[in-house]
Coordinates of C-alpha atoms and ligand atoms in Angstrom, one line a residue:
X21 CA -16.0 -4.9 -18.3
X22 CA -13.5 -7.4 -17.6
X23 CA -14.1 -11.2 -18.5
X24 CA -12.7 -12.7 -14.5
X25 CA -10.7 -15.2 -14.2
X26 CA -13.4 -17.8 -12.8
X27 CA -14.9 -17.6 -16.7
X28 CA -11.9 -18.0 -18.5
X29 CA -11.0 -21.0 -16.6
X30 CA -14.8 -22.0 -15.7
X31 CA -14.1 -22.4 -20.4
X32 CA -10.7 -23.9 -19.9
X33 CA -11.9 -26.5 -18.8
X34 CA -15.2 -27.1 -19.8
X35 CA -16.5 -30.7 -19.0
X36 CA -13.5 -31.9 -16.8
X37 CA -15.0 -33.1 -13.7
X38 CA -13.4 -36.2 -11.2
X39 CA -10.6 -37.6 -13.8
X40 CA -7.8 -37.5 -11.4
X41 CA -4.5 -34.8 -11.4
X42 CA -4.6 -31.8 -13.8
X43 CA -2.5 -32.4 -16.8
X44 CA 0.4 -30.8 -17.9
X45 CA -2.1 -29.7 -21.2
X46 CA -4.2 -28.2 -18.3
X47 CA -1.8 -26.6 -16.7
X48 CA -0.3 -24.7 -19.1
X49 CA -3.5 -23.5 -20.1
X50 CA -4.8 -22.4 -16.2
X51 CA -1.0 -20.6 -16.6
X52 CA -2.0 -18.8 -19.9
X53 CA -5.7 -17.3 -18.1
X54 CA -3.9 -16.5 -15.0
X55 CA -1.2 -14.9 -16.7
X56 CA -3.9 -12.1 -18.6
X57 CA -6.3 -12.2 -15.1
X58 CA -2.9 -10.5 -13.0
X59 CA -1.6 -8.8 -16.4
X60 CA -5.6 -6.7 -16.5
X61 CA -4.7 -6.4 -13.4
X62 CA -1.5 -4.1 -13.7
X63 CA -0.3 -6.0 -11.7
X64 CA 4.5 -6.2 -12.7
X65 CA 5.5 -9.1 -15.1
X66 CA 8.3 -10.0 -13.0
X67 CA 6.0 -10.5 -10.6
X68 CA 3.5 -12.5 -13.0
X69 CA 5.7 -14.9 -13.5
X70 CA 7.2 -15.2 -10.5
X71 CA 3.3 -15.5 -8.9
X72 CA 2.2 -18.0 -12.4
X73 CA 5.1 -20.5 -11.1
X74 CA 4.4 -21.2 -7.8
X75 CA 0.5 -21.5 -8.7
X76 CA 1.6 -24.3 -10.9
X77 CA 3.2 -26.3 -8.9
X78 CA 0.7 -26.3 -6.5
X79 CA -1.6 -27.2 -9.5
X80 CA 0.3 -30.3 -9.9
X81 CA 0.3 -32.0 -7.1
X82 CA -4.2 -31.2 -6.3
X83 CA -5.9 -33.7 -7.2
X84 CA -9.4 -32.7 -9.3
X85 CA -11.6 -33.5 -6.4
X86 CA -14.9 -33.9 -6.5
X87 CA -16.8 -31.5 -4.8
X88 CA -14.5 -28.3 -6.4
X89 CA -14.0 -28.2 -9.9
X90 CA -10.9 -27.4 -11.6
X91 CA -12.3 -24.2 -12.1
X92 CA -12.5 -23.7 -8.3
X93 CA -10.0 -26.1 -6.9
X94 CA -7.7 -23.2 -9.7
X95 CA -9.2 -20.4 -8.4
X96 CA -8.9 -21.2 -4.4
X97 CA -5.5 -22.3 -5.9
X98 CA -4.9 -18.3 -7.1
X99 CA -6.6 -16.7 -4.0
X100 CA -4.2 -18.5 -1.4
X101 CA -1.6 -17.1 -3.1
X102 CA -2.3 -13.5 -3.5
X103 CA -3.5 -13.7 0.2
X104 CA -0.2 -15.2 0.8
X105 CA 1.7 -12.4 -0.8
X106 CA -0.2 -9.3 0.1
X107 CA 0.1 -10.5 4.1
X108 CA -2.4 -13.6 5.0
X109 CA -3.0 -10.7 7.9
X110 CA -4.0 -6.8 8.1
X111 CA -1.1 -5.8 9.3
X112 CA -1.5 -2.7 12.4
X113 CA 0.2 0.4 12.9
X114 CA 3.4 -0.3 16.1
X115 CA 3.0 1.4 17.9
X116 CA 5.8 3.1 20.6
X117 CA 6.5 1.0 23.9
X118 CA 7.6 4.7 25.2
X119 CA 5.0 7.7 22.6
X120 CA 5.4 9.8 20.9
X121 CA 5.0 6.5 18.6
X122 CA 6.2 7.8 14.9
X123 CA 5.1 7.1 12.0
X124 CA 6.7 9.5 9.0
X125 CA 4.9 9.4 5.4
X126 CA 6.6 9.1 2.3
X127 CA 6.0 9.2 -2.0
X128 CA 5.5 10.6 -4.5
X129 CA 4.1 14.1 -5.0
X130 CA 0.5 13.8 -5.9
X131 CA 0.4 10.4 -4.3
X132 CA -1.7 10.7 -1.6
X133 CA 0.7 12.1 0.9
X134 CA -1.3 14.9 2.9
X135 CA -5.0 13.5 2.2
X136 CA -3.1 10.6 4.0
X137 CA -2.4 12.5 7.3
X138 CA -5.9 13.8 7.8
X139 CA -7.2 10.5 7.2
X140 CA -5.1 9.0 9.8
X141 CA -5.5 11.8 11.9
X142 CA -9.1 11.5 11.9
X143 CA -8.8 7.1 12.0
X144 CA -5.9 7.4 15.3
X145 CA -8.9 10.3 17.0
X146 CA -11.0 6.8 16.5
X147 CA -8.5 4.5 18.4
X148 CA -8.4 6.9 20.6
X149 CA -4.6 8.4 20.3
X150 CA -4.3 12.5 20.1
X151 CA -2.3 12.4 16.9
X152 CA -0.4 15.6 16.0
X153 CA -0.1 17.0 12.7
X154 CA 4.0 18.2 11.7
X155 CA 4.0 19.6 7.9
X156 CA 7.9 18.6 6.7
X157 CA 6.8 19.2 3.2
X158 CA 8.1 22.8 3.0
X159 CA 8.6 22.3 -0.8
X160 CA 6.0 23.0 -2.7
X161 CA 4.8 27.2 -1.6
X162 CA 0.9 25.8 -0.2
X163 CA 2.2 22.4 1.0
X164 CA 1.6 23.9 4.7
X165 CA -1.5 25.3 4.0
X166 CA -3.1 22.2 2.9
X167 CA -2.4 20.2 5.8
X168 CA -3.1 22.4 8.0
X169 CA -6.8 22.4 5.9
X170 CA -7.0 19.2 6.5
X171 CA -5.7 19.2 10.3
X172 CA -8.6 21.6 11.0
X173 CA -11.0 18.3 9.1
X174 CA -9.9 16.2 11.3
X175 CA -9.8 18.2 14.4
X176 CA -6.0 17.9 14.7
X177 CA -3.5 20.4 15.6
X178 CA -0.9 21.2 13.0
X179 CA 2.8 21.7 13.4
X180 CA 3.9 24.3 10.9
X181 CA 7.3 26.0 11.0
X182 CA 6.5 29.7 12.6
X183 CA 7.6 32.1 10.3
X184 CA 11.5 33.3 10.6
X185 CA 12.2 30.2 12.4
X186 CA 12.5 26.4 10.8
X187 CA 11.3 27.8 7.4
X188 CA 13.5 26.2 4.9
X189 CA 14.1 23.6 7.5
X190 CA 11.9 20.1 7.2
X191 CA 14.6 18.1 9.6
X192 CA 14.7 21.6 11.9
X193 CA 10.9 21.5 11.6
X194 CA 10.8 17.7 13.0
X195 CA 12.8 18.1 15.3
X196 CA 11.1 21.3 17.4
X197 CA 6.9 18.6 16.6
X198 CA 9.0 16.0 18.8
X199 CA 9.9 18.8 21.2
X200 CA 6.5 20.0 20.6
X201 CA 4.6 16.2 21.1
X202 CA 6.3 15.5 24.8
X203 CA 5.2 19.1 25.9
X204 CA 1.7 18.4 24.6
X205 CA 1.2 15.0 25.5
X206 CA 0.8 14.5 21.0
X207 CA 0.9 10.1 21.8
X208 CA 1.5 9.5 17.6
X209 CA 3.1 12.3 15.5
X210 CA 2.9 11.9 11.4
X211 CA 5.5 13.5 9.9
X212 CA 4.2 14.7 6.0
X213 CA 7.3 15.2 4.0
X214 CA 8.0 16.6 0.4
X215 CA 7.9 14.6 -2.7
X216 CA 8.6 16.0 -5.9
X217 CA 7.0 13.7 -9.0
X218 CA 9.3 11.4 -9.9
X219 CA 12.8 9.9 -8.3
X220 CA 14.4 12.6 -7.4
X221 CA 18.5 12.0 -5.4
X222 CA 18.1 15.5 -3.1
X223 CA 14.5 14.8 -1.9
X224 CA 15.8 11.1 -1.2
X225 CA 18.3 12.5 0.6
X226 CA 15.7 14.9 2.7
X227 CA 13.5 11.8 3.6
X228 CA 15.9 10.4 5.2
X229 CA 17.4 13.4 7.4
X230 CA 13.8 14.0 8.5
X231 CA 14.0 10.1 9.3
X232 CA 16.8 9.7 11.1
X233 CA 16.3 13.2 13.4
X234 CA 12.4 11.4 14.2
X235 CA 13.6 7.6 14.1
X236 CA 10.7 6.4 13.0
X237 CA 8.1 3.7 14.4
X238 CA 6.3 3.3 11.0
X239 CA 7.8 4.2 7.6
X240 CA 4.4 4.6 4.8
X241 CA 5.2 4.7 1.1
X242 CA 1.9 6.2 -0.2
X243 CA 1.7 5.2 -3.6
X244 CA -1.3 6.0 -5.6
X245 CA -2.8 2.2 -6.9
X246 CA -3.9 4.3 -10.4
X247 CA 0.3 4.1 -11.9
X248 CA 0.2 0.2 -11.7
X249 CA 3.6 -1.5 -12.7
X250 CA 5.9 1.6 -12.7
X251 CA 4.7 1.1 -8.2
X252 CA 7.6 -1.0 -8.8
X253 CA 9.7 1.1 -9.4
X254 CA 8.7 4.1 -7.1
X255 CA 8.7 1.6 -4.4
X256 CA 12.0 1.2 -4.8
X257 CA 13.6 3.9 -5.1
X258 CA 12.3 4.8 -1.8
X259 CA 12.9 1.9 -0.3
X260 CA 15.9 2.3 -1.5
X261 CA 16.8 6.1 -0.2
X262 CA 14.2 5.8 2.6
X263 CA 13.9 2.3 3.4
X264 CA 9.9 1.9 4.6
X265 CA 7.7 0.2 7.5
X266 CA 4.4 -0.2 5.4
X267 CA 2.7 0.5 1.8
X268 CA -0.6 2.8 1.8
X269 CA -2.6 2.3 -1.6
X270 CA -4.4 6.0 -2.4
X271 CA -6.9 5.9 -5.0
X272 CA -8.0 2.1 -5.0
X273 CA -11.4 3.7 -5.6
X274 CA -10.7 4.4 -9.5
X275 CA -10.4 1.5 -11.7
X276 CA -7.2 0.2 -10.8
X277 CA -7.8 -3.5 -10.4
X278 CA -5.4 -2.9 -7.6
X279 CA -2.0 -5.5 -9.2
X280 CA 0.3 -2.4 -7.5
X281 CA -0.6 -3.7 -3.7
X282 CA 0.5 -7.3 -5.0
X283 CA 3.7 -5.9 -6.8
X284 CA 4.4 -3.8 -4.2
X285 CA 4.2 -6.6 -1.4
X286 CA 6.0 -8.8 -3.8
X287 CA 9.0 -6.8 -4.8
X288 CA 9.6 -5.0 -1.0
X289 CA 8.2 -7.4 0.8
X290 CA 6.5 -4.5 3.0
X291 CA 2.4 -5.3 3.5
X292 CA 0.3 -2.6 2.1
X293 CA -0.7 -1.5 6.1
X294 CA -3.9 0.8 4.5
X295 CA -6.0 1.4 1.5
X296 CA -7.1 4.8 0.4
X297 CA -10.7 5.3 -1.0
X298 CA -11.8 8.6 -2.2
X299 CA -11.0 12.9 -1.0
X300 CA -13.6 12.4 2.1
X301 CA -11.2 11.8 4.9
X302 CA -13.1 8.9 6.2
X303 CA -12.5 7.5 2.5
X304 CA -10.2 4.6 4.3
X305 CA -9.3 2.2 5.9
X306 CA -7.1 -0.7 6.9
X307 CA -6.4 -3.2 4.0
X308 CA -7.4 -6.5 4.7
X309 CA -5.8 -9.0 1.9
X310 CA -8.2 -11.1 0.8
X311 CA -10.9 -8.3 0.3
X312 CA -7.7 -7.3 -2.3
X313 CA -7.4 -10.6 -3.4
X314 CA -11.1 -11.1 -4.8
X315 CA -10.8 -7.2 -6.4
X316 CA -7.7 -8.4 -8.8
X317 CA -9.6 -12.0 -10.1
X318 CA -12.9 -10.2 -10.0
Ligands
GDP8 P1 0.4 15.0 -2.0 O1 0.9 15.8 -2.9 O2 1.0 13.3 -1.6 O3 -0.1 14.9 -0.7 O4 -0.6 13.9 -2.5 P2 -1.7 15.0 -1.5 O5 -2.7 14.6 -0.4 O6 -2.4 16.8 -2.4 O7 -3.5 14.4 -3.3 C1 -3.3 14.5 -4.5 C2 -4.6 14.7 -5.1 O8 -5.0 13.5 -5.7 C3 -5.6 16.0 -4.6 O9 -6.0 15.8 -5.2 C4 -6.1 15.0 -3.5 O10 -7.9 15.0 -3.2 C5 -6.6 13.5 -4.6 N1 -6.5 11.9 -3.7 C6 -5.5 12.1 -2.5 N2 -6.0 10.8 -1.6 C7 -7.0 10.1 -3.0 C8 -7.5 9.1 -2.9 O11 -7.9 7.7 -2.7 N3 -9.1 9.1 -3.7 C9 -9.0 10.0 -4.6 N4 -9.9 10.2 -5.9 N5 -8.2 11.2 -4.4 C10 -7.5 11.5 -3.9

């Protein structure tokens, strides 16, 4: 579907080999090709600009070696820069010294938070933890039921408001859940929160109140990779309104090239920690910056 950056650069540098340093004209041509490749991968424009400036700088200093042709050499630089922005290494969950560890999920409605809660539960169980899921999304009538279904599939208990007790008050439910978790020896608490279709001050405040009540060790901003360039605007709003420590990119099984990962990481300075790539609870993995770099380039 796409011409890869490798193909583009190979065409740009046809016949150029062992020529010493790249000329300014070569670097300009390179910058153009990288720009197109990144925009096609849905990377946000300001991020593309900054990225190209960094690559230009490195390309200027690079010797054209005999071992790598210029296209390969630029690809290597681009790849290294991508991996650096994406955080270099996989960013692991920071578990609390004194359990329970609290992981709060935040993001727009439909981003995949509830599904992610189930995926995380299964993943945590696989690592020997005893998670508890908390239904603090009381906005949508069926959100609690949906989390209960997901919890059942993951073989993980779900703390939900008792009828008449805390209904409509997600902060209270979150507090009660913490007591329950301590009582029942759950060492990780995953709190699902409500999202709306757009950015909404009231809901942002609710998420901030839940945050203050449960003091999360990790707040994961959940974002649909398919929203592409819009991911940046949403991420900035959540960073300001609630704050977050890491990012989860969902729906990577679609045809999104993953530019959202790069944009969000660069603009917010928070790393993508997990990737969701399907509706099944096992369609999930920790995020690998090097693999995402290849996805953006190929
Ligand atoms: P929430 O509103 O943020 O809680 O989002 P949900 O967890 O309800 O997910 C919204 C929709 O996206 C549901 O139909 C999910 O099955 C679907 N979904 C969630 N994660 C993924 C994913 O990684 N890939 C695909 N294809 N669908 C997903």
